[in-house]
Amino acid sequence: MSATLIRARLLSFLRRPQSRDDTSSYRYEEDGGLLVEAGRIAAVGPYARVRADAPAGTEEIDHRPQLLLPGFIDAHLHFPQMQVIGAYAADLLEWLNTHTFPEECRFVESEHAARIARHFYDEMIRHGTTTGAAYCSVHKASADAYFAEALRRGMCMIGGKVMMDRNAPQGLLDTPETGYDETRAVISEWHGKGRNHVAITPRFAITSTPAQMEMAGALAREFPDLHIQTHLSENHEEIRVTCELYPEAVDYTDIYAHYGLLGPKSLFGHCIHLSGREADAMSEAGAVAVHCPTSNLFLGSGLFPLKDLLRREKPVRVAVATDVGGGTSYSMLKTMDEAYKIQQLLGERLNPFESFHHMTLGNAEALSLADRIGTLEVGMDADFVVLDAAATPAMALRMEVVRSLADELFLLQTMGDDRAVRETYVAGRPMKTGL
Ligand code: GUN
Ligand code: ZN
């Protein structure tokens, strides 16, 4: 079997960095070697040592002086929203009703879904993202297109057919029964095929009747290992409407808890305005709050209390995500740039090591995939991003005076985007240069 040896500066996290000086939270190899065999990491360490132990006939790729990290992970985005990015609206509900729901109706056509799926993965790869957790549309055809294209590219993807049976256009509604049956069909056709993971995906409580929420809960009981993804506490008007629709619930989080949807594989998009009780319930369940900074700023939804959630007596697990198309960029670098600014507005610090931890190991842990992705350890899947902090003239000029790894990372986050991504490897194969 042929092996590939990749030479670069290597950075991989061991745990969440406590501060900018927490050098024991990561492993950095100035002249590193990564041996890849059969899509996995076979050896990692100083280049000279890995080279000496590599089998005869190993192909070599030299990325010096670039920085190689585990591929970026995007914990929440919407595959059918590529053509509504930057759609002009006052807030979340207007944006959904005016632009997004009509756009998602187009995914009833499988040819359209297949075309957008190709663009979707092209953009992920262009931006260095090797794993994502995405919402498809309500149509089974959209989930088929999403998983078929992921399989073709060998990517590790989480996704789900959206369940929604009210408060949306007719062309975007299923029923409790069809939502259940089609989700089951998607699970049996796609879950575990290649690197695909199917998620149970009720869009949010506003667009699901109690009967549909029961069905989502039934699926969660039948398939306890599956991810569950939905939206929670994004916008004040959304919260008000939701609580009116479910008057028996003590709050928004309690609705999902009531239907058995609050657990360690539950991914809740946004979670900006949680009460203390809701944060406690999330913490006790081990559920994940997914921070979507570019979306929160674009839709004016609010400032996510990242540090509060991590620091409280009962900490809440946190992931980070683009939320395309409410989010305005496919770039996890841009995403963390905006996350940084939100913490600045809240009077908190987010250091560059924390940011890069979030995009890699942090998100892998939040998605319960850290046994396969998120680090450069032996045995892990060979998904990498290769970054160039001097990718544009302005970045190169700024880079002239950068003296530390922390400052290089901060520059990449602040000024970088897809232009800073030199290469993206999926299961050991370079994918970006072939686009
Ligand atoms: N809440 C329910 N659906 C959506 C969506 O598509 N985007 C965002 N940002 N919030 C939602
Ligand atoms: Zn979303």
Coordinates of C-alpha atoms and ligand atoms in Angstrom, one line a residue:
M1 CA 0.0 0.0 0.0
S2 CA 1.4 3.4 -0.9
A3 CA 2.3 5.9 1.8
T4 CA 2.7 9.6 1.7
L5 CA 5.0 11.7 3.9
I6 CA 3.9 15.3 4.4
R7 CA 6.5 17.7 5.7
A8 CA 5.3 21.0 7.4
R9 CA 5.1 22.9 10.6
L10 CA 2.6 20.8 12.6
L11 CA 0.1 22.1 15.3
S12 CA -2.3 19.9 17.1
F13 CA -4.1 20.4 20.4
L14 CA -4.2 18.0 23.4
R15 CA -6.8 19.9 25.5
R16 CA -8.4 23.3 25.8
P17 CA -5.7 26.0 26.3
Q18 CA -6.2 27.9 29.6
S19 CA -4.3 31.0 28.5
R20 CA -2.1 32.4 25.7
D21 CA 0.9 30.9 27.5
D22 CA -0.5 27.4 28.1
T23 CA 2.1 25.7 25.9
S24 CA 1.3 22.2 27.3
S25 CA -2.1 22.3 25.8
Y26 CA -0.8 21.7 22.3
R27 CA 2.0 20.0 20.4
Y28 CA 4.0 22.1 17.9
E29 CA 6.6 20.6 15.6
E30 CA 8.7 23.2 13.7
D31 CA 10.0 20.6 11.2
G32 CA 7.3 18.0 11.3
G33 CA 6.5 14.8 9.4
L34 CA 3.2 13.1 9.0
L35 CA 3.1 9.7 7.4
V36 CA -0.3 8.9 5.8
E37 CA -1.3 5.3 4.9
A38 CA -4.8 4.2 3.8
G39 CA -6.4 7.5 4.7
R40 CA -5.1 7.5 8.3
I41 CA -2.1 8.9 10.2
A42 CA 0.5 6.1 10.4
A43 CA 3.2 8.2 12.1
V44 CA 3.8 11.7 13.3
G45 CA 6.7 13.6 14.9
P46 CA 10.0 15.3 13.9
Y47 CA 10.5 15.0 10.1
A48 CA 13.9 13.2 10.3
R49 CA 12.5 10.5 12.6
V50 CA 9.3 9.9 10.6
R51 CA 11.3 9.9 7.4
A52 CA 13.8 7.3 8.7
D53 CA 11.0 4.9 9.7
A54 CA 8.9 5.4 6.5
P55 CA 8.6 2.5 4.1
A56 CA 10.6 2.4 0.9
G57 CA 8.9 4.2 -2.0
T58 CA 7.0 6.7 0.2
E59 CA 6.0 9.8 -1.8
E60 CA 6.9 13.1 -0.1
I61 CA 5.1 16.4 -0.1
D62 CA 6.9 19.5 1.3
H63 CA 4.6 22.2 2.6
R64 CA 7.3 24.2 4.5
P65 CA 7.1 26.9 5.7
Q66 CA 3.4 26.5 5.9
L67 CA 1.5 25.4 9.0
L68 CA -0.5 22.2 9.0
L69 CA -3.4 21.5 11.4
P70 CA -6.2 19.0 11.6
G71 CA -8.9 20.0 9.1
F72 CA -11.4 22.6 10.4
I73 CA -14.8 21.4 11.6
D74 CA -18.0 23.4 11.2
A75 CA -20.6 22.3 13.8
H76 CA -23.7 23.9 12.2
L77 CA -24.6 25.1 8.7
H78 CA -27.4 24.8 6.1
F79 CA -26.6 23.1 2.8
P80 CA -29.7 24.5 1.0
Q81 CA -28.9 28.1 2.0
M82 CA -25.9 28.8 -0.3
Q83 CA -27.9 31.2 -2.4
V84 CA -29.4 33.2 0.5
I85 CA -26.1 34.3 2.1
G86 CA -26.3 38.1 2.7
A87 CA -30.1 38.3 2.0
Y88 CA -31.4 41.6 3.4
A89 CA -33.8 41.3 6.3
A90 CA -34.5 42.9 9.7
D91 CA -34.1 39.8 11.8
L92 CA -34.3 36.0 12.0
L93 CA -38.0 35.4 11.4
E94 CA -38.2 37.9 8.5
W95 CA -35.1 36.4 7.0
L96 CA -36.6 32.9 7.2
N97 CA -40.0 33.8 5.8
T98 CA -38.9 36.2 3.1
H99 CA -35.8 34.6 1.7
T100 CA -34.9 31.2 3.2
F101 CA -38.1 29.2 3.2
P102 CA -38.8 30.1 -0.5
E103 CA -35.2 29.2 -1.4
E104 CA -35.3 25.8 0.4
C105 CA -38.5 24.9 -1.6
R106 CA -36.3 24.5 -4.7
F107 CA -34.6 21.4 -3.1
V108 CA -37.6 19.3 -4.0
E109 CA -35.8 18.9 -7.4
S110 CA -33.0 16.4 -7.0
E111 CA -31.0 17.9 -9.9
H112 CA -30.9 21.2 -8.1
A113 CA -29.9 19.5 -4.8
A114 CA -27.1 17.6 -6.6
R115 CA -25.7 20.7 -8.2
I116 CA -25.7 22.7 -4.9
A117 CA -24.2 19.7 -3.1
R118 CA -21.2 19.9 -5.5
H119 CA -20.8 23.6 -4.8
F120 CA -21.3 23.1 -1.1
Y121 CA -18.4 20.6 -0.7
D122 CA -16.2 22.7 -3.1
E123 CA -16.6 25.7 -0.7
M124 CA -15.9 23.6 2.4
I125 CA -12.7 22.3 0.9
R126 CA -11.7 25.7 -0.5
H127 CA -12.0 27.0 3.1
G128 CA -10.2 24.2 4.8
T129 CA -13.2 22.6 6.4
T130 CA -13.1 18.8 6.3
T131 CA -16.1 18.0 8.5
G132 CA -19.5 19.7 8.9
A133 CA -22.8 19.1 10.6
A134 CA -25.4 20.4 8.2
Y135 CA -29.2 20.7 7.8
C136 CA -30.6 19.6 4.5
S137 CA -34.1 20.7 3.5
V138 CA -37.3 19.0 4.3
H139 CA -37.1 17.0 1.1
K140 CA -35.5 13.5 1.2
A141 CA -33.9 14.3 -2.1
S142 CA -31.8 17.0 -0.5
A143 CA -30.4 14.5 2.1
D144 CA -29.7 12.0 -0.7
A145 CA -27.7 14.6 -2.6
Y146 CA -25.8 15.7 0.5
F147 CA -24.7 12.3 1.6
A148 CA -24.0 11.0 -1.9
E149 CA -21.6 13.8 -2.6
A150 CA -19.9 13.4 0.8
L151 CA -19.4 9.7 0.0
R152 CA -18.0 10.5 -3.4
R153 CA -15.4 12.8 -1.7
G154 CA -14.7 10.6 1.3
M155 CA -15.6 13.3 3.7
C156 CA -16.8 12.8 7.3
M157 CA -20.1 14.6 7.4
I158 CA -23.1 14.8 9.8
G159 CA -26.4 15.8 8.2
G160 CA -30.2 15.4 8.4
K161 CA -33.4 15.7 6.5
V162 CA -35.1 18.6 8.2
M163 CA -38.5 17.8 9.9
M164 CA -41.0 20.7 9.8
D165 CA -44.8 20.4 9.6
R166 CA -46.1 24.0 10.3
N167 CA -45.5 27.7 10.0
A168 CA -43.8 27.5 6.6
P169 CA -44.8 27.4 2.9
Q170 CA -46.7 24.3 1.8
G171 CA -43.8 23.1 -0.3
L172 CA -41.6 22.9 2.8
L173 CA -43.9 20.9 5.0
D174 CA -43.8 17.2 5.9
T175 CA -46.1 15.5 8.4
P176 CA -45.3 13.8 11.7
E177 CA -45.6 10.4 9.8
T178 CA -43.7 11.3 6.7
G179 CA -41.0 13.2 8.7
Y180 CA -40.5 10.0 10.7
D181 CA -40.6 7.6 7.8
E182 CA -38.3 9.6 5.6
T183 CA -35.8 10.2 8.4
R184 CA -35.8 6.4 9.0
A185 CA -35.2 5.9 5.2
V186 CA -32.3 8.4 5.3
I187 CA -30.8 6.5 8.3
S188 CA -31.0 3.1 6.6
E189 CA -29.6 4.4 3.3
W190 CA -26.8 6.6 4.5
H191 CA -25.9 6.3 8.2
G192 CA -22.5 4.6 8.5
K193 CA -22.0 4.5 4.7
G194 CA -18.5 5.9 4.1
R195 CA -18.0 8.5 6.7
N196 CA -21.6 9.7 6.8
H197 CA -23.5 10.3 10.1
V198 CA -27.2 11.0 10.0
A199 CA -28.7 13.4 12.5
I200 CA -32.3 13.6 13.7
T201 CA -33.2 17.2 12.6
P202 CA -36.4 18.9 13.7
R203 CA -35.7 22.4 12.4
F204 CA -37.0 24.2 15.6
A205 CA -40.0 24.2 17.8
I206 CA -41.8 26.9 15.8
T207 CA -42.0 24.7 12.7
S208 CA -42.8 21.4 14.4
T209 CA -46.2 20.5 16.0
P210 CA -46.2 18.6 19.3
A211 CA -47.1 15.5 17.2
Q212 CA -43.9 15.9 15.2
M213 CA -41.8 16.5 18.2
E214 CA -43.1 13.2 19.6
M215 CA -42.0 11.5 16.4
A216 CA -38.5 13.1 16.7
G217 CA -38.3 11.8 20.3
A218 CA -39.4 8.4 19.1
L219 CA -36.5 8.4 16.6
A220 CA -34.1 9.5 19.3
R221 CA -35.2 6.6 21.5
E222 CA -34.9 4.1 18.5
F223 CA -31.5 5.4 17.5
P224 CA -29.8 6.6 20.7
D225 CA -26.4 6.9 19.0
L226 CA -27.5 9.4 16.4
H227 CA -26.9 13.2 16.7
I228 CA -29.8 15.5 17.2
Q229 CA -29.6 19.0 15.8
T230 CA -32.0 21.9 16.1
H231 CA -32.1 25.6 17.0
L232 CA -32.6 27.1 20.5
S233 CA -32.8 30.6 21.9
E234 CA -31.5 32.6 19.0
N235 CA -33.7 35.7 19.0
H236 CA -36.1 37.4 21.4
E237 CA -39.1 37.3 19.1
E238 CA -38.4 33.6 18.2
I239 CA -38.3 32.8 21.9
R240 CA -41.6 34.6 22.5
V241 CA -43.4 32.9 19.6
T242 CA -42.0 29.5 20.7
C243 CA -43.2 29.8 24.3
E244 CA -46.6 30.8 23.1
L245 CA -46.8 27.6 20.9
Y246 CA -45.8 25.4 23.9
P247 CA -47.5 27.0 26.9
E248 CA -46.9 24.0 29.2
A249 CA -43.2 24.2 28.9
V250 CA -41.3 26.2 31.6
D251 CA -39.0 27.6 28.9
Y252 CA -37.7 27.0 25.4
T253 CA -35.1 24.3 26.5
D254 CA -37.8 22.5 28.4
I255 CA -39.7 21.8 25.2
Y256 CA -36.8 19.8 23.7
A257 CA -36.2 18.1 27.1
H258 CA -39.9 17.1 27.3
Y259 CA -39.7 15.3 24.0
G260 CA -36.4 13.5 24.9
L261 CA -34.2 15.6 22.6
L262 CA -31.8 16.9 25.2
G263 CA -28.8 14.7 25.5
P264 CA -25.0 14.4 24.9
K265 CA -25.3 14.2 21.2
S266 CA -27.8 17.1 20.9
L267 CA -26.4 20.1 19.0
F268 CA -28.3 23.3 19.7
G269 CA -27.7 26.1 17.2
H270 CA -27.2 29.6 18.8
C271 CA -28.3 29.4 22.6
I272 CA -27.7 33.1 23.0
H273 CA -30.3 34.0 25.5
L274 CA -30.5 31.0 27.8
S275 CA -31.6 31.5 31.4
G276 CA -29.6 30.0 34.2
R277 CA -32.1 27.2 34.5
E278 CA -31.8 26.4 30.8
A279 CA -27.9 26.4 31.0
D280 CA -28.1 24.1 34.0
A281 CA -30.4 21.7 32.1
M282 CA -28.0 21.8 29.1
S283 CA -25.0 21.1 31.3
E284 CA -26.7 18.2 33.2
A285 CA -27.6 16.6 29.9
G286 CA -24.2 17.2 28.3
A287 CA -25.9 19.0 25.4
V288 CA -23.9 21.3 23.1
A289 CA -24.5 25.0 22.5
V290 CA -23.3 25.9 19.0
H291 CA -22.0 29.4 18.6
C292 CA -22.5 30.9 15.2
P293 CA -20.9 34.4 15.4
T294 CA -21.2 35.7 11.8
S295 CA -24.9 34.7 11.7
N296 CA -25.6 36.3 15.2
L297 CA -24.1 39.6 14.0
F298 CA -25.7 39.6 10.6
L299 CA -29.2 38.8 11.9
G300 CA -28.7 41.0 14.9
S301 CA -29.6 38.1 17.2
G302 CA -27.3 38.9 20.1
L303 CA -23.9 38.4 21.7
F304 CA -23.2 34.7 22.7
P305 CA -21.9 34.5 26.3
L306 CA -19.2 32.0 25.4
K307 CA -17.0 32.6 28.5
D308 CA -20.0 32.6 30.9
L309 CA -21.2 29.3 29.6
L310 CA -17.7 27.7 29.9
R311 CA -16.9 29.2 33.3
R312 CA -20.2 28.6 35.2
E313 CA -20.4 26.1 38.0
K314 CA -22.2 23.8 35.7
P315 CA -20.4 24.4 32.4
V316 CA -22.1 24.0 29.1
R317 CA -20.3 22.3 26.2
V318 CA -19.7 24.7 23.3
A319 CA -19.0 24.3 19.6
V320 CA -18.4 26.9 16.9
A321 CA -19.9 27.1 13.4
T322 CA -20.5 29.3 10.4
D323 CA -24.4 28.8 10.2
V324 CA -24.2 29.5 6.4
G325 CA -26.5 31.0 5.1
G326 CA -27.6 33.0 8.1
G327 CA -23.8 33.1 8.6
T328 CA -22.0 35.2 6.0
S329 CA -18.8 33.2 5.4
Y330 CA -17.8 29.6 4.9
S331 CA -14.5 30.4 6.6
M332 CA -13.9 29.1 10.1
L333 CA -11.1 31.7 10.3
K334 CA -13.6 34.5 9.7
T335 CA -16.0 32.8 12.1
M336 CA -13.4 32.9 14.9
D337 CA -12.5 36.5 14.0
E338 CA -16.1 37.5 14.6
A339 CA -16.2 35.3 17.7
Y340 CA -13.3 37.2 19.0
K341 CA -15.0 40.5 18.4
I342 CA -18.2 39.4 20.2
Q343 CA -16.1 38.5 23.3
Q344 CA -14.4 41.9 23.0
L345 CA -17.8 43.6 23.2
L346 CA -18.6 41.5 26.2
G347 CA -15.4 42.5 27.9
E348 CA -13.9 39.0 27.6
R349 CA -10.7 37.6 26.0
L350 CA -10.5 34.9 23.5
N351 CA -6.9 34.0 22.8
P352 CA -5.7 32.6 19.5
F353 CA -4.8 29.1 20.8
E354 CA -8.4 28.8 22.2
S355 CA -9.8 29.8 18.8
F356 CA -7.8 27.2 16.9
H357 CA -8.6 24.6 19.5
H358 CA -12.3 25.4 19.0
M359 CA -12.0 24.9 15.2
T360 CA -10.3 21.5 15.6
L361 CA -10.2 19.3 18.7
G362 CA -12.9 21.4 20.5
N363 CA -15.4 20.9 17.7
A364 CA -14.4 17.2 17.3
E365 CA -15.2 16.7 21.0
A366 CA -18.4 18.6 20.8
L367 CA -19.5 16.4 17.9
S368 CA -18.4 13.2 19.7
L369 CA -16.0 12.5 16.9
A370 CA -12.7 13.1 18.7
D371 CA -11.7 9.4 18.3
R372 CA -11.4 9.9 14.5
I373 CA -10.8 13.6 13.8
G374 CA -9.6 16.9 15.3
T375 CA -6.0 16.0 16.2
L376 CA -2.8 14.8 14.5
E377 CA -2.4 11.6 16.5
V378 CA -1.5 8.2 15.1
G379 CA -4.6 6.3 13.9
M380 CA -6.7 9.4 13.3
D381 CA -8.2 10.1 9.9
A382 CA -5.9 12.1 7.7
D383 CA -8.0 15.3 7.3
F384 CA -5.7 18.4 7.3
V385 CA -5.6 22.0 6.5
V386 CA -2.4 23.8 5.4
L387 CA -2.3 27.5 6.1
D388 CA -0.3 30.4 4.8
A389 CA -0.2 33.4 7.0
A390 CA 1.4 35.5 4.2
A391 CA -1.2 34.6 1.6
T392 CA -2.1 38.2 0.5
P393 CA 0.1 41.2 0.1
A394 CA -1.4 42.8 3.3
M395 CA -0.9 39.6 5.3
A396 CA 2.7 39.1 4.0
L397 CA 3.5 42.7 5.1
R398 CA 2.0 42.1 8.5
M399 CA 3.7 38.8 8.8
E400 CA 7.2 40.5 8.4
V401 CA 6.9 41.6 12.0
V402 CA 5.3 38.5 13.5
R403 CA 7.6 36.7 16.0
S404 CA 5.5 34.1 17.7
L405 CA 3.1 31.2 16.9
A406 CA 0.4 32.9 18.9
D407 CA 0.7 36.1 16.7
E408 CA 0.8 34.0 13.5
L409 CA -2.4 32.3 14.5
F410 CA -4.0 35.6 15.4
L411 CA -3.0 37.1 12.1
L412 CA -4.5 34.1 10.2
Q413 CA -7.7 34.5 12.2
T414 CA -8.0 38.2 11.8
M415 CA -6.9 38.7 8.2
G416 CA -7.3 35.2 6.7
D417 CA -10.0 33.5 4.6
D418 CA -9.9 30.9 1.9
R419 CA -6.9 32.6 0.4
A420 CA -4.9 31.5 3.4
V421 CA -5.8 27.9 2.9
R422 CA -3.0 26.4 0.7
E423 CA -4.3 22.8 0.7
T424 CA -7.0 20.7 2.3
Y425 CA -6.5 17.0 2.7
V426 CA -9.4 14.6 3.1
A427 CA -8.5 11.1 4.2
G428 CA -4.9 11.7 3.1
R429 CA -5.8 13.1 -0.4
P430 CA -5.1 16.7 -1.4
M431 CA -8.5 18.1 -2.5
K432 CA -8.1 21.9 -2.9
T433 CA -5.6 22.1 -5.7
G434 CA -7.8 19.8 -7.8
L435 CA -10.9 22.0 -7.5
Ligands
GUN1 N1 -33.9 28.8 13.1 C1 -34.7 27.9 12.4 N2 -34.2 27.8 11.1 C2 -33.1 28.5 11.1 C3 -32.2 28.8 10.0 O1 -32.3 28.2 8.9 N3 -31.2 29.6 10.3 C4 -31.0 30.2 11.5 N4 -30.0 31.0 11.7 N5 -31.9 30.0 12.5 C5 -33.0 29.2 12.3
ZN2 ZN -29.0 27.2 11.7

